[in-house]
Amino acid sequence: MTTTIQIRRIVDDQRVFVDMPDGADNPCTACGACCATYRVSFYCGEVSGGSGGFVPADFTAKVNDVLACMKGTEYGGGRCIALEGELGRAGIGCRIYPDRPSTCREFSPWQADGAPDPECRRARARIGLPPLAPLPQERSVTVESGAQSG
């Protein structure tokens, strides 16, 4: 039986943002490895406050005058402060998913051709999970142009 996974790829400002629904078909809701492996750094203008950003300021740390990162990920290998649940278990997720930084929005467990992303594969291996299977050719991918959505 083949499962169709609805992946929305939103193209904005020549960047691709990825959204997948919560639920059994989203492998990220039973993983969380990337959120506990990589430093999540992004442009400081995304931090909420006077700049008009949307990432909650109390979840971030300053990297330098241009970059911020999610607390807990400052040095890589640490767990993001927004991650809730147990790594590799069903129900893990992001407390600020609608307001997550662009780094998280741009990361997809699969490449555009449906092959598993190598960074996802490395993060999953780090917590003892097998790599994701490639997406079948009949996968469901929606590409939208315009404003980034959450």
Tab-separated table of N, CA and C in Angstrom:
chain	number	residue	atom	x	y	z
A	1	MET	N	0.844	-1.184	0.000
A	1	MET	CA	0.000	0.000	0.000
A	1	MET	C	0.887	1.245	0.000
A	2	THR	N	0.641	2.150	-0.904
A	2	THR	CA	1.403	3.384	-1.005
A	2	THR	C	0.647	4.490	-0.290
A	3	THR	N	1.366	5.234	0.530
A	3	THR	CA	0.782	6.360	1.237
A	3	THR	C	1.134	7.639	0.501
A	4	THR	N	0.155	8.491	0.307
A	4	THR	CA	0.396	9.793	-0.292
A	4	THR	C	0.652	10.791	0.823
A	5	ILE	N	1.733	11.526	0.702
A	5	ILE	CA	2.086	12.530	1.697
A	5	ILE	C	1.909	13.898	1.066
A	6	GLN	N	1.068	14.710	1.657
A	6	GLN	CA	0.818	16.043	1.136
A	6	GLN	C	1.917	16.987	1.605
A	7	ILE	N	2.748	17.421	0.672
A	7	ILE	CA	3.822	18.359	0.972
A	7	ILE	C	3.545	19.629	0.199
A	8	ARG	N	3.468	20.746	0.892
A	8	ARG	CA	3.313	22.040	0.219
A	8	ARG	C	4.669	22.693	0.144
A	9	ARG	N	5.085	23.036	-1.053
A	9	ARG	CA	6.323	23.790	-1.258
A	9	ARG	C	5.897	25.175	-1.709
A	10	ILE	N	6.188	26.170	-0.895
A	10	ILE	CA	5.789	27.540	-1.169
A	10	ILE	C	7.014	28.310	-1.626
A	11	VAL	N	6.963	28.838	-2.828
A	11	VAL	CA	8.085	29.588	-3.377
A	11	VAL	C	7.846	31.066	-3.116
A	12	ASP	N	8.782	31.682	-2.402
A	12	ASP	CA	8.678	33.097	-2.078
A	12	ASP	C	10.080	33.681	-2.085
A	13	ASP	N	10.263	34.743	-2.803
A	13	ASP	CA	11.554	35.411	-2.845
A	13	ASP	C	12.658	34.447	-3.272
A	14	GLN	N	12.341	33.569	-4.204
A	14	GLN	CA	13.227	32.554	-4.775
A	14	GLN	C	13.701	31.536	-3.735
A	15	ARG	N	12.999	31.413	-2.634
A	15	ARG	CA	13.280	30.394	-1.620
A	15	ARG	C	12.088	29.465	-1.547
A	16	VAL	N	12.333	28.208	-1.210
A	16	VAL	CA	11.269	27.231	-1.111
A	16	VAL	C	11.029	26.918	0.360
A	17	PHE	N	9.795	27.110	0.802
A	17	PHE	CA	9.398	26.801	2.161
A	17	PHE	C	8.529	25.552	2.121
A	18	VAL	N	8.668	24.692	3.114
A	18	VAL	CA	7.999	23.399	3.120
A	18	VAL	C	7.021	23.332	4.283
A	19	ASP	N	5.809	22.885	4.006
A	19	ASP	CA	4.817	22.619	5.036
A	19	ASP	C	4.245	21.231	4.816
A	20	MET	N	4.132	20.473	5.898
A	20	MET	CA	3.484	19.171	5.872
A	20	MET	C	2.474	19.163	7.001
A	21	PRO	N	1.329	18.541	6.791
A	21	PRO	CA	0.319	18.525	7.847
A	21	PRO	C	0.746	17.630	9.004
A	22	ASP	N	0.227	17.925	10.202
A	22	ASP	CA	0.430	17.014	11.322
A	22	ASP	C	-0.321	15.727	11.016
A	23	GLY	N	0.095	14.664	11.617
A	23	GLY	CA	-0.604	13.403	11.444
A	23	GLY	C	0.349	12.267	11.142
A	24	ALA	N	-0.223	11.102	10.978
A	24	ALA	CA	0.559	9.876	10.806
A	24	ALA	C	1.425	9.898	9.559
A	25	ASP	N	1.042	10.645	8.531
A	25	ASP	CA	1.804	10.659	7.293
A	25	ASP	C	3.030	11.569	7.348
A	26	ASN	N	3.131	12.404	8.357
A	26	ASN	CA	4.251	13.321	8.483
A	26	ASN	C	5.330	12.649	9.335
A	27	PRO	N	6.466	12.250	8.737
A	27	PRO	CA	7.488	11.549	9.514
A	27	PRO	C	8.109	12.413	10.604
A	28	CYS	N	8.007	13.713	10.489
A	28	CYS	CA	8.607	14.612	11.477
A	28	CYS	C	7.898	14.535	12.824
A	29	THR	N	6.625	14.121	12.845
A	29	THR	CA	5.885	14.050	14.104
A	29	THR	C	6.181	12.766	14.875
A	30	ALA	N	7.145	11.984	14.393
A	30	ALA	CA	7.632	10.818	15.127
A	30	ALA	C	9.156	10.787	15.078
A	31	CYS	N	9.795	11.959	14.981
A	31	CYS	CA	11.243	12.003	14.826
A	31	CYS	C	11.838	13.108	15.698
A	32	GLY	N	11.958	14.328	15.157
A	32	GLY	CA	12.546	15.451	15.883
A	32	GLY	C	14.061	15.495	15.835
A	33	ALA	N	14.674	14.606	15.063
A	33	ALA	CA	16.136	14.505	15.045
A	33	ALA	C	16.819	15.790	14.583
A	34	CYS	N	16.301	16.432	13.552
A	34	CYS	CA	16.964	17.645	13.052
A	34	CYS	C	16.935	18.745	14.105
A	35	CYS	N	15.886	18.788	14.910
A	35	CYS	CA	15.729	19.806	15.944
A	35	CYS	C	16.647	19.566	17.144
A	36	ALA	N	17.287	18.410	17.180
A	36	ALA	CA	18.197	18.082	18.271
A	36	ALA	C	19.604	17.794	17.747
A	37	THR	N	19.870	18.163	16.495
A	37	THR	CA	21.167	17.876	15.886
A	37	THR	C	21.860	19.131	15.382
A	38	TYR	N	21.136	19.981	14.674
A	38	TYR	CA	21.744	21.109	13.975
A	38	TYR	C	21.495	22.430	14.686
A	39	ARG	N	22.425	23.378	14.508
A	39	ARG	CA	22.171	24.731	14.998
A	39	ARG	C	21.135	25.351	14.077
A	40	VAL	N	20.115	25.907	14.658
A	40	VAL	CA	19.038	26.546	13.902
A	40	VAL	C	19.302	28.045	13.922
A	41	SER	N	20.100	28.508	12.956
A	41	SER	CA	20.406	29.935	12.895
A	41	SER	C	19.667	30.571	11.728
A	42	PHE	N	19.382	31.865	11.865
A	42	PHE	CA	18.574	32.585	10.887
A	42	PHE	C	18.793	34.084	11.059
A	43	TYR	N	18.340	34.861	10.101
A	43	TYR	CA	18.463	36.317	10.117
A	43	TYR	C	17.739	36.885	11.333
A	44	CYS	N	18.398	37.757	12.052
A	44	CYS	CA	17.835	38.301	13.292
A	44	CYS	C	16.540	39.091	13.078
A	45	GLY	N	16.277	39.531	11.857
A	45	GLY	CA	15.032	40.235	11.565
A	45	GLY	C	13.799	39.357	11.690
A	46	GLU	N	13.989	38.049	11.800
A	46	GLU	CA	12.858	37.127	11.982
A	46	GLU	C	12.390	37.051	13.426
A	47	VAL	N	13.192	37.591	14.360
A	47	VAL	CA	12.848	37.555	15.776
A	47	VAL	C	11.747	38.577	16.058
A	48	SER	N	10.758	38.194	16.850
A	48	SER	CA	9.660	39.102	17.163
A	48	SER	C	10.163	40.324	17.911
A	49	GLY	N	9.422	41.379	17.794
A	49	GLY	CA	9.807	42.638	18.438
A	49	GLY	C	9.668	43.771	17.449
A	50	GLY	N	10.464	44.778	17.617
A	50	GLY	CA	10.387	45.972	16.789
A	50	GLY	C	10.650	45.753	15.317
A	51	SER	N	11.345	44.690	14.947
A	51	SER	CA	11.686	44.468	13.537
A	51	SER	C	10.547	43.850	12.734
A	52	GLY	N	9.479	43.447	13.392
A	52	GLY	CA	8.350	42.847	12.687
A	52	GLY	C	8.490	41.359	12.474
A	53	GLY	N	9.457	40.727	13.126
A	53	GLY	CA	9.652	39.287	12.992
A	53	GLY	C	8.566	38.499	13.692
A	54	PHE	N	8.622	37.181	13.570
A	54	PHE	CA	7.566	36.325	14.107
A	54	PHE	C	8.084	35.225	15.029
A	55	VAL	N	9.390	34.956	15.064
A	55	VAL	CA	9.927	33.929	15.955
A	55	VAL	C	9.973	34.527	17.367
A	56	PRO	N	9.331	33.882	18.347
A	56	PRO	CA	9.306	34.449	19.705
A	56	PRO	C	10.717	34.724	20.239
A	57	ALA	N	10.950	35.954	20.645
A	57	ALA	CA	12.274	36.393	21.094
A	57	ALA	C	12.795	35.570	22.266
A	58	ASP	N	11.915	35.155	23.174
A	58	ASP	CA	12.378	34.402	24.338
A	58	ASP	C	12.835	32.981	23.982
A	59	PHE	N	12.656	32.561	22.742
A	59	PHE	CA	13.114	31.256	22.275
A	59	PHE	C	14.453	31.363	21.540
A	60	THR	N	14.987	32.577	21.413
A	60	THR	CA	16.178	32.785	20.577
A	60	THR	C	17.374	33.280	21.377
A	61	ALA	N	18.546	33.095	20.777
A	61	ALA	CA	19.798	33.612	21.325
A	61	ALA	C	20.519	34.354	20.212
A	62	LYS	N	21.309	35.354	20.583
A	62	LYS	CA	22.060	36.123	19.598
A	62	LYS	C	23.319	35.351	19.208
A	63	VAL	N	23.550	35.224	17.897
A	63	VAL	CA	24.783	34.626	17.396
A	63	VAL	C	25.787	35.735	17.110
A	64	ASN	N	25.340	36.754	16.384
A	64	ASN	CA	26.152	37.948	16.111
A	64	ASN	C	25.189	39.073	15.752
A	65	ASP	N	25.663	40.160	15.183
A	65	ASP	CA	24.793	41.300	14.892
A	65	ASP	C	23.783	41.017	13.784
A	66	VAL	N	23.970	39.941	13.040
A	66	VAL	CA	23.100	39.629	11.912
A	66	VAL	C	22.299	38.345	12.128
A	67	LEU	N	22.829	37.410	12.907
A	67	LEU	CA	22.198	36.106	13.078
A	67	LEU	C	21.699	35.880	14.493
A	68	ALA	N	20.588	35.159	14.567
A	68	ALA	CA	20.064	34.638	15.825
A	68	ALA	C	19.974	33.128	15.654
A	69	CYS	N	19.746	32.428	16.748
A	69	CYS	CA	19.512	30.988	16.648
A	69	CYS	C	18.509	30.592	17.716
A	70	MET	N	17.962	29.415	17.554
A	70	MET	CA	17.039	28.903	18.559
A	70	MET	C	17.853	28.473	19.774
A	71	LYS	N	17.387	28.846	20.968
A	71	LYS	CA	18.056	28.432	22.196
A	71	LYS	C	18.131	26.909	22.239
A	72	GLY	N	19.246	26.437	22.743
A	72	GLY	CA	19.478	25.001	22.841
A	72	GLY	C	20.292	24.470	21.667
A	73	THR	N	20.280	25.205	20.543
A	73	THR	CA	21.002	24.746	19.357
A	73	THR	C	22.257	25.561	19.091
A	74	GLU	N	22.644	26.406	20.010
A	74	GLU	CA	23.733	27.355	19.797
A	74	GLU	C	25.010	26.722	19.256
A	75	TYR	N	25.338	25.539	19.703
A	75	TYR	CA	26.608	24.920	19.324
A	75	TYR	C	26.420	23.660	18.474
A	76	GLY	N	25.206	23.374	18.048
A	76	GLY	CA	24.932	22.149	17.311
A	76	GLY	C	24.914	20.973	18.278
A	77	GLY	N	24.103	19.985	17.974
A	77	GLY	CA	24.016	18.816	18.837
A	77	GLY	C	23.137	19.009	20.054
A	78	GLY	N	22.552	20.198	20.209
A	78	GLY	CA	21.658	20.471	21.330
A	78	GLY	C	20.211	20.487	20.875
A	79	ARG	N	19.333	20.312	21.783
A	79	ARG	CA	17.909	20.239	21.492
A	79	ARG	C	17.286	21.635	21.462
A	80	CYS	N	16.521	21.917	20.431
A	80	CYS	CA	15.828	23.192	20.295
A	80	CYS	C	14.830	23.376	21.434
A	81	ILE	N	14.781	24.570	21.970
A	81	ILE	CA	13.876	24.901	23.063
A	81	ILE	C	12.398	24.729	22.686
A	82	ALA	N	12.087	24.834	21.404
A	82	ALA	CA	10.694	24.725	20.959
A	82	ALA	C	10.243	23.284	20.739
A	83	LEU	N	11.158	22.334	20.809
A	83	LEU	CA	10.818	20.937	20.568
A	83	LEU	C	10.178	20.326	21.799
A	84	GLU	N	8.994	19.740	21.616
A	84	GLU	CA	8.270	19.072	22.702
A	84	GLU	C	8.122	17.603	22.386
A	85	GLY	N	8.321	16.759	23.373
A	85	GLY	CA	8.140	15.329	23.195
A	85	GLY	C	9.461	14.593	23.220
A	86	GLU	N	9.368	13.288	23.054
A	86	GLU	CA	10.543	12.427	23.112
A	86	GLU	C	11.042	12.127	21.706
A	87	LEU	N	12.346	12.314	21.491
A	87	LEU	CA	12.931	12.059	20.180
A	87	LEU	C	12.601	10.650	19.694
A	88	GLY	N	12.209	10.571	18.435
A	88	GLY	CA	11.923	9.279	17.816
A	88	GLY	C	10.599	8.663	18.202
A	89	ARG	N	9.770	9.390	18.913
A	89	ARG	CA	8.465	8.868	19.357
A	89	ARG	C	7.327	9.677	18.749
A	90	ALA	N	6.225	9.010	18.522
A	90	ALA	CA	5.041	9.673	17.970
A	90	ALA	C	4.624	10.842	18.856
A	91	GLY	N	4.225	11.926	18.223
A	91	GLY	CA	3.718	13.087	18.936
A	91	GLY	C	4.742	14.182	19.175
A	92	ILE	N	5.997	13.954	18.812
A	92	ILE	CA	6.991	15.008	18.991
A	92	ILE	C	6.661	16.150	18.034
A	93	GLY	N	6.921	17.369	18.436
A	93	GLY	CA	6.593	18.486	17.553
A	93	GLY	C	7.136	19.808	18.061
A	94	CYS	N	6.883	20.820	17.274
A	94	CYS	CA	7.377	22.160	17.541
A	94	CYS	C	6.275	23.006	18.186
A	95	ARG	N	6.589	23.613	19.324
A	95	ARG	CA	5.619	24.475	20.011
A	95	ARG	C	5.305	25.736	19.223
A	96	ILE	N	6.215	26.149	18.356
A	96	ILE	CA	6.017	27.409	17.628
A	96	ILE	C	5.923	27.170	16.119
A	97	TYR	N	5.444	26.006	15.701
A	97	TYR	CA	5.443	25.640	14.278
A	97	TYR	C	4.955	26.767	13.360
A	98	PRO	N	3.839	27.423	13.630
A	98	PRO	CA	3.410	28.511	12.734
A	98	PRO	C	4.375	29.698	12.712
A	99	ASP	N	5.174	29.846	13.760
A	99	ASP	CA	6.109	30.966	13.876
A	99	ASP	C	7.568	30.504	13.831
A	100	ARG	N	7.814	29.327	13.286
A	100	ARG	CA	9.182	28.803	13.224
A	100	ARG	C	10.030	29.634	12.261
A	101	PRO	N	11.353	29.641	12.460
A	101	PRO	CA	12.230	30.441	11.590
A	101	PRO	C	12.347	29.850	10.178
A	102	SER	N	12.874	30.661	9.279
A	102	SER	CA	13.013	30.253	7.877
A	102	SER	C	13.872	29.001	7.726
A	103	THR	N	14.871	28.821	8.556
A	103	THR	CA	15.713	27.632	8.479
A	103	THR	C	14.864	26.377	8.609
A	104	CYS	N	13.938	26.383	9.528
A	104	CYS	CA	13.044	25.236	9.721
A	104	CYS	C	12.038	25.127	8.575
A	105	ARG	N	11.551	26.256	8.096
A	105	ARG	CA	10.595	26.252	6.987
A	105	ARG	C	11.212	25.717	5.704
A	106	GLU	N	12.510	25.937	5.526
A	106	GLU	CA	13.185	25.521	4.301
A	106	GLU	C	13.620	24.063	4.333
A	107	PHE	N	13.716	23.474	5.506
A	107	PHE	CA	14.206	22.102	5.608
A	107	PHE	C	13.098	21.115	5.287
A	108	SER	N	13.400	20.155	4.432
A	108	SER	CA	12.459	19.094	4.086
A	108	SER	C	13.157	17.758	4.258
A	109	PRO	N	12.456	16.744	4.748
A	109	PRO	CA	13.079	15.430	4.866
A	109	PRO	C	13.351	14.774	3.508
A	110	TRP	N	12.774	15.329	2.461
A	110	TRP	CA	13.001	14.808	1.113
A	110	TRP	C	13.489	15.909	0.190
A	111	GLN	N	14.334	15.542	-0.747
A	111	GLN	CA	14.770	16.469	-1.776
A	111	GLN	C	13.657	16.600	-2.816
A	112	ALA	N	13.792	17.550	-3.723
A	112	ALA	CA	12.755	17.820	-4.723
A	112	ALA	C	12.432	16.597	-5.587
A	113	ASP	N	13.410	15.718	-5.795
A	113	ASP	CA	13.169	14.525	-6.624
A	113	ASP	C	12.569	13.367	-5.837
A	114	GLY	N	12.308	13.559	-4.544
A	114	GLY	CA	11.705	12.518	-3.716
A	114	GLY	C	12.717	11.680	-2.948
A	115	ALA	N	14.006	11.879	-3.200
A	115	ALA	CA	15.040	11.138	-2.465
A	115	ALA	C	15.141	11.690	-1.045
A	116	PRO	N	15.433	10.831	-0.073
A	116	PRO	CA	15.615	11.329	1.297
A	116	PRO	C	16.753	12.340	1.363
A	117	ASP	N	16.567	13.398	2.152
A	117	ASP	CA	17.590	14.425	2.311
A	117	ASP	C	18.758	13.855	3.122
A	118	PRO	N	20.010	14.036	2.653
A	118	PRO	CA	21.163	13.501	3.387
A	118	PRO	C	21.298	14.043	4.810
A	119	GLU	N	20.952	15.310	5.036
A	119	GLU	CA	21.036	15.876	6.390
A	119	GLU	C	20.000	15.229	7.310
A	120	CYS	N	18.821	14.961	6.782
A	120	CYS	CA	17.788	14.262	7.551
A	120	CYS	C	18.268	12.853	7.880
A	121	ARG	N	18.836	12.178	6.897
A	121	ARG	CA	19.333	10.817	7.102
A	121	ARG	C	20.384	10.795	8.223
A	122	ARG	N	21.326	11.755	8.217
A	122	ARG	CA	22.367	11.818	9.254
A	122	ARG	C	21.758	12.072	10.639
A	123	ALA	N	20.809	13.000	10.702
A	123	ALA	CA	20.186	13.318	11.993
A	123	ALA	C	19.402	12.121	12.526
A	124	ARG	N	18.675	11.444	11.663
A	124	ARG	CA	17.915	10.260	12.091
A	124	ARG	C	18.853	9.162	12.589
A	125	ALA	N	19.964	8.953	11.887
A	125	ALA	CA	20.927	7.933	12.303
A	125	ALA	C	21.496	8.261	13.680
A	126	ARG	N	21.693	9.534	13.939
A	126	ARG	CA	22.259	9.983	15.225
A	126	ARG	C	21.389	9.571	16.407
A	127	ILE	N	20.070	9.490	16.208
A	127	ILE	CA	19.183	9.083	17.309
A	127	ILE	C	18.683	7.648	17.140
A	128	GLY	N	19.288	6.909	16.217
A	128	GLY	CA	18.967	5.494	16.065
A	128	GLY	C	17.773	5.174	15.188
A	129	LEU	N	17.337	6.114	14.359
A	129	LEU	CA	16.208	5.857	13.457
A	129	LEU	C	16.717	5.505	12.062
A	130	PRO	N	16.005	4.640	11.353
A	130	PRO	CA	16.403	4.319	9.984
A	130	PRO	C	16.104	5.491	9.058
A	131	PRO	N	16.769	5.531	7.891
A	131	PRO	CA	16.469	6.603	6.936
A	131	PRO	C	15.050	6.476	6.404
A	132	LEU	N	14.496	7.595	5.979
A	132	LEU	CA	13.176	7.569	5.354
A	132	LEU	C	13.276	6.913	3.985
A	133	ALA	N	12.191	6.306	3.564
A	133	ALA	CA	12.123	5.743	2.222
A	133	ALA	C	11.936	6.885	1.224
A	134	PRO	N	12.400	6.699	-0.002
A	134	PRO	CA	12.129	7.714	-1.025
A	134	PRO	C	10.626	7.861	-1.212
A	135	LEU	N	10.209	9.054	-1.601
A	135	LEU	CA	8.797	9.263	-1.906
A	135	LEU	C	8.465	8.555	-3.219
A	136	PRO	N	7.309	7.915	-3.294
A	136	PRO	CA	6.918	7.296	-4.562
A	136	PRO	C	6.674	8.370	-5.623
A	137	GLN	N	6.776	7.980	-6.866
A	137	GLN	CA	6.590	8.933	-7.966
A	137	GLN	C	5.241	9.618	-7.900
A	138	GLU	N	4.226	8.938	-7.395
A	138	GLU	CA	2.890	9.544	-7.345
A	138	GLU	C	2.670	10.367	-6.081
A	139	ARG	N	3.774	10.749	-5.426
A	139	ARG	CA	3.644	11.568	-4.221
A	139	ARG	C	2.833	12.834	-4.525
A	140	SER	N	2.289	13.394	-3.486
A	140	SER	CA	1.465	14.575	-3.642
A	140	SER	C	2.254	15.800	-3.202
A	141	VAL	N	2.660	16.615	-4.154
A	141	VAL	CA	3.413	17.824	-3.859
A	141	VAL	C	2.701	19.003	-4.499
A	142	THR	N	2.434	20.005	-3.722
A	142	THR	CA	1.813	21.222	-4.219
A	142	THR	C	2.841	22.334	-4.182
A	143	VAL	N	3.019	23.022	-5.279
A	143	VAL	CA	3.936	24.156	-5.319
A	143	VAL	C	3.116	25.413	-5.511
A	144	GLU	N	3.308	26.367	-4.619
A	144	GLU	CA	2.585	27.626	-4.673
A	144	GLU	C	3.584	28.757	-4.797
A	145	SER	N	3.201	29.783	-5.492
A	145	SER	CA	4.045	30.980	-5.571
A	145	SER	C	3.379	32.075	-4.770
A	146	GLY	N	4.197	32.941	-4.199
A	146	GLY	CA	3.627	34.074	-3.481
A	146	GLY	C	4.119	34.131	-2.071
A	147	ALA	N	3.341	34.791	-1.237
A	147	ALA	CA	3.741	35.054	0.134
A	147	ALA	C	3.909	33.765	0.914
A	148	GLN	N	4.886	33.772	1.776
A	148	GLN	CA	5.170	32.641	2.641
A	148	GLN	C	4.032	32.468	3.617
A	149	SER	N	3.630	31.225	3.835
A	149	SER	CA	2.603	30.958	4.837
A	149	SER	C	3.098	29.908	5.789
A	150	GLY	N	2.418	29.777	6.894
A	150	GLY	CA	2.884	29.042	7.949
A	150	GLY	C	2.693	27.715	8.295
